[in-house]
Amino acid sequence: QVQLVESGGGLVQPGGSLRLSCAASGFTLAYYTIGWFRQAPGKEREGVSCISSSDGTTTYAGSVKGRFTISRGNAKNTVYLQMNSLKPEDTAVYYCAAGRQIAPVGRLNPYEYDYWGQGTQVTVSS
């Protein structure tokens, strides 16, 4: 059974850091492009970052570039999202997703992904 499970969310003050984890079971993450997405109340789901299966290329949304880092821990079939310098506008439910053979132009498009986790809440507030 294919499953993705996110963890690591929580409440953090502005300027703080969190590391989200996305753990896979039932398939090998290394063969998939993995994306992180977020959805705030009343807003559409948006792409935050992704890492390709082919060459490890990473992509970031402009709003998080320089603050977030995506990485693979292949030995543990896990992908991480390190989030630094967090802002209140980063508050959202964060999801990881997996997809095969996604062209670079579509890697932050949620409709390109096949498998999704249940999400983890990130709240940035003082």
PDB file of C-alpha atoms in Angstrom:
ATOM      1  CA  GLN A   1       0.000   0.000   0.000  1.00  0.00           C
ATOM      2  CA  VAL A   2       1.435   3.353  -1.077  1.00  0.00           C
ATOM      3  CA  GLN A   3       1.554   5.806   1.782  1.00  0.00           C
ATOM      4  CA  LEU A   4       3.188   9.149   2.576  1.00  0.00           C
ATOM      5  CA  VAL A   5       3.295  10.437   6.127  1.00  0.00           C
ATOM      6  CA  GLU A   6       4.358  13.959   7.075  1.00  0.00           C
ATOM      7  CA  SER A   7       5.634  14.932  10.492  1.00  0.00           C
ATOM      8  CA  GLY A   8       7.462  17.775  12.194  1.00  0.00           C
ATOM      9  CA  GLY A   9       4.844  20.490  12.121  1.00  0.00           C
ATOM     10  CA  GLY A  10       3.979  22.632  15.094  1.00  0.00           C
ATOM     11  CA  LEU A  11       3.828  26.104  16.568  1.00  0.00           C
ATOM     12  CA  VAL A  12       6.892  28.303  16.188  1.00  0.00           C
ATOM     13  CA  GLN A  13       7.627  31.977  16.722  1.00  0.00           C
ATOM     14  CA  PRO A  14       8.463  34.253  13.787  1.00  0.00           C
ATOM     15  CA  GLY A  15      12.106  33.821  12.848  1.00  0.00           C
ATOM     16  CA  GLY A  16      12.157  30.262  14.131  1.00  0.00           C
ATOM     17  CA  SER A  17      12.801  26.984  12.336  1.00  0.00           C
ATOM     18  CA  LEU A  18      11.102  23.665  11.751  1.00  0.00           C
ATOM     19  CA  ARG A  19      12.074  20.562   9.836  1.00  0.00           C
ATOM     20  CA  LEU A  20       9.308  18.623   8.174  1.00  0.00           C
ATOM     21  CA  SER A  21       9.725  14.966   7.240  1.00  0.00           C
ATOM     22  CA  CYS A  22       7.935  12.976   4.569  1.00  0.00           C
ATOM     23  CA  ALA A  23       8.247   9.225   5.006  1.00  0.00           C
ATOM     24  CA  ALA A  24       7.181   6.792   2.314  1.00  0.00           C
ATOM     25  CA  SER A  25       6.029   3.210   2.525  1.00  0.00           C
ATOM     26  CA  GLY A  26       4.970   0.858  -0.242  1.00  0.00           C
ATOM     27  CA  PHE A  27       7.265   2.441  -2.832  1.00  0.00           C
ATOM     28  CA  THR A  28      10.775   3.868  -3.173  1.00  0.00           C
ATOM     29  CA  LEU A  29      10.942   7.624  -2.901  1.00  0.00           C
ATOM     30  CA  ALA A  30      14.144   7.840  -4.909  1.00  0.00           C
ATOM     31  CA  TYR A  31      12.234   6.995  -8.105  1.00  0.00           C
ATOM     32  CA  TYR A  32       9.758   9.837  -7.650  1.00  0.00           C
ATOM     33  CA  THR A  33       9.807  13.591  -7.791  1.00  0.00           C
ATOM     34  CA  ILE A  34       8.789  14.755  -4.332  1.00  0.00           C
ATOM     35  CA  GLY A  35       7.032  18.021  -3.759  1.00  0.00           C
ATOM     36  CA  TRP A  36       6.070  19.994  -0.707  1.00  0.00           C
ATOM     37  CA  PHE A  37       2.860  21.992  -0.904  1.00  0.00           C
ATOM     38  CA  ARG A  38       0.934  24.111   1.552  1.00  0.00           C
ATOM     39  CA  GLN A  39      -2.605  25.310   1.939  1.00  0.00           C
ATOM     40  CA  ALA A  40      -3.763  28.106   4.188  1.00  0.00           C
ATOM     41  CA  PRO A  41      -7.435  28.579   5.114  1.00  0.00           C
ATOM     42  CA  GLY A  42      -9.384  30.059   2.240  1.00  0.00           C
ATOM     43  CA  LYS A  43      -6.480  29.769  -0.166  1.00  0.00           C
ATOM     44  CA  GLU A  44      -5.539  27.378  -2.927  1.00  0.00           C
ATOM     45  CA  ARG A  45      -2.872  24.747  -2.440  1.00  0.00           C
ATOM     46  CA  GLU A  46       0.481  26.117  -3.581  1.00  0.00           C
ATOM     47  CA  GLY A  47       3.782  24.525  -4.423  1.00  0.00           C
ATOM     48  CA  VAL A  48       6.591  25.282  -2.003  1.00  0.00           C
ATOM     49  CA  SER A  49       9.491  23.140  -3.131  1.00  0.00           C
ATOM     50  CA  CYS A  50      10.319  19.947  -4.964  1.00  0.00           C
ATOM     51  CA  ILE A  51      13.229  17.658  -5.691  1.00  0.00           C
ATOM     52  CA  SER A  52      13.426  15.671  -8.901  1.00  0.00           C
ATOM     53  CA  SER A  53      14.000  11.938  -9.177  1.00  0.00           C
ATOM     54  CA  SER A  54      16.237  12.194 -12.237  1.00  0.00           C
ATOM     55  CA  ASP A  55      19.061  14.432 -11.110  1.00  0.00           C
ATOM     56  CA  GLY A  56      18.096  15.811  -7.713  1.00  0.00           C
ATOM     57  CA  THR A  57      17.301  19.257  -9.086  1.00  0.00           C
ATOM     58  CA  THR A  58      15.525  21.383  -6.512  1.00  0.00           C
ATOM     59  CA  THR A  59      12.934  24.056  -7.142  1.00  0.00           C
ATOM     60  CA  TYR A  60      11.556  26.644  -4.754  1.00  0.00           C
ATOM     61  CA  ALA A  61       8.689  29.073  -4.794  1.00  0.00           C
ATOM     62  CA  GLY A  62       9.870  32.657  -4.722  1.00  0.00           C
ATOM     63  CA  SER A  63       8.276  33.234  -1.342  1.00  0.00           C
ATOM     64  CA  VAL A  64      10.484  30.611   0.351  1.00  0.00           C
ATOM     65  CA  LYS A  65      13.691  30.741  -1.664  1.00  0.00           C
ATOM     66  CA  GLY A  66      16.676  31.242   0.573  1.00  0.00           C
ATOM     67  CA  ARG A  67      14.733  30.201   3.669  1.00  0.00           C
ATOM     68  CA  PHE A  68      13.606  26.635   2.912  1.00  0.00           C
ATOM     69  CA  THR A  69      15.745  23.682   1.868  1.00  0.00           C
ATOM     70  CA  ILE A  70      14.504  20.366   0.515  1.00  0.00           C
ATOM     71  CA  SER A  71      16.650  17.266   0.726  1.00  0.00           C
ATOM     72  CA  ARG A  72      16.474  13.497   0.413  1.00  0.00           C
ATOM     73  CA  GLY A  73      17.440  10.943   2.988  1.00  0.00           C
ATOM     74  CA  ASN A  74      17.326   7.999   0.609  1.00  0.00           C
ATOM     75  CA  ALA A  75      18.617   5.468   3.072  1.00  0.00           C
ATOM     76  CA  LYS A  76      15.512   6.098   5.143  1.00  0.00           C
ATOM     77  CA  ASN A  77      13.097   6.623   2.216  1.00  0.00           C
ATOM     78  CA  THR A  78      12.426  10.097   3.530  1.00  0.00           C
ATOM     79  CA  VAL A  79      12.437  13.660   2.207  1.00  0.00           C
ATOM     80  CA  TYR A  80      12.928  16.651   4.450  1.00  0.00           C
ATOM     81  CA  LEU A  81      11.949  20.298   4.277  1.00  0.00           C
ATOM     82  CA  GLN A  82      14.085  22.509   6.473  1.00  0.00           C
ATOM     83  CA  MET A  83      12.282  25.784   7.101  1.00  0.00           C
ATOM     84  CA  ASN A  84      14.213  28.706   8.545  1.00  0.00           C
ATOM     85  CA  SER A  85      13.347  32.343   9.217  1.00  0.00           C
ATOM     86  CA  LEU A  86       9.694  31.434   9.374  1.00  0.00           C
ATOM     87  CA  LYS A  87       7.087  34.148   8.896  1.00  0.00           C
ATOM     88  CA  PRO A  88       3.427  34.314   9.913  1.00  0.00           C
ATOM     89  CA  GLU A  89       2.486  34.014   6.248  1.00  0.00           C
ATOM     90  CA  ASP A  90       4.102  30.563   6.200  1.00  0.00           C
ATOM     91  CA  THR A  91       1.256  29.327   8.391  1.00  0.00           C
ATOM     92  CA  ALA A  92      -0.558  26.520   6.575  1.00  0.00           C
ATOM     93  CA  VAL A  93      -1.078  22.794   6.385  1.00  0.00           C
ATOM     94  CA  TYR A  94       1.953  21.345   4.639  1.00  0.00           C
ATOM     95  CA  TYR A  95       1.664  18.299   2.402  1.00  0.00           C
ATOM     96  CA  CYS A  96       4.203  16.149   0.661  1.00  0.00           C
ATOM     97  CA  ALA A  97       3.414  14.478  -2.620  1.00  0.00           C
ATOM     98  CA  ALA A  98       5.058  12.067  -5.046  1.00  0.00           C
ATOM     99  CA  GLY A  99       4.864  11.905  -8.818  1.00  0.00           C
ATOM    100  CA  ARG A 100       6.651  10.228 -11.726  1.00  0.00           C
ATOM    101  CA  GLN A 101       8.231  11.869 -14.768  1.00  0.00           C
ATOM    102  CA  ILE A 102       7.149  15.403 -14.050  1.00  0.00           C
ATOM    103  CA  ALA A 103       8.552  17.962 -16.433  1.00  0.00           C
ATOM    104  CA  PRO A 104      10.457  20.835 -14.806  1.00  0.00           C
ATOM    105  CA  VAL A 105       7.768  23.358 -15.691  1.00  0.00           C
ATOM    106  CA  GLY A 106       5.156  21.367 -13.758  1.00  0.00           C
ATOM    107  CA  ARG A 107       7.025  20.431 -10.613  1.00  0.00           C
ATOM    108  CA  LEU A 108       5.256  22.963  -8.378  1.00  0.00           C
ATOM    109  CA  ASN A 109       1.858  22.134  -9.866  1.00  0.00           C
ATOM    110  CA  PRO A 110      -0.125  19.948  -7.450  1.00  0.00           C
ATOM    111  CA  TYR A 111      -2.079  18.371 -10.321  1.00  0.00           C
ATOM    112  CA  GLU A 112       1.116  16.675 -11.553  1.00  0.00           C
ATOM    113  CA  TYR A 113       1.405  14.535  -8.415  1.00  0.00           C
ATOM    114  CA  ASP A 114      -0.145  11.125  -7.816  1.00  0.00           C
ATOM    115  CA  TYR A 115       0.294  10.366  -4.124  1.00  0.00           C
ATOM    116  CA  TRP A 116      -0.324  12.648  -1.150  1.00  0.00           C
ATOM    117  CA  GLY A 117       0.198  12.591   2.565  1.00  0.00           C
ATOM    118  CA  GLN A 118      -2.372  13.695   5.115  1.00  0.00           C
ATOM    119  CA  GLY A 119      -0.639  16.971   5.932  1.00  0.00           C
ATOM    120  CA  THR A 120       0.962  18.533   8.986  1.00  0.00           C
ATOM    121  CA  GLN A 121       0.028  21.896  10.487  1.00  0.00           C
ATOM    122  CA  VAL A 122       2.635  24.649  10.687  1.00  0.00           C
ATOM    123  CA  THR A 123       1.697  27.741  12.677  1.00  0.00           C
ATOM    124  CA  VAL A 124       4.009  30.726  12.906  1.00  0.00           C
ATOM    125  CA  SER A 125       2.864  33.106  15.587  1.00  0.00           C
ATOM    126  CA  SER A 126       4.145  35.032  18.563  1.00  0.00           C
TER     127      SER A 126
END
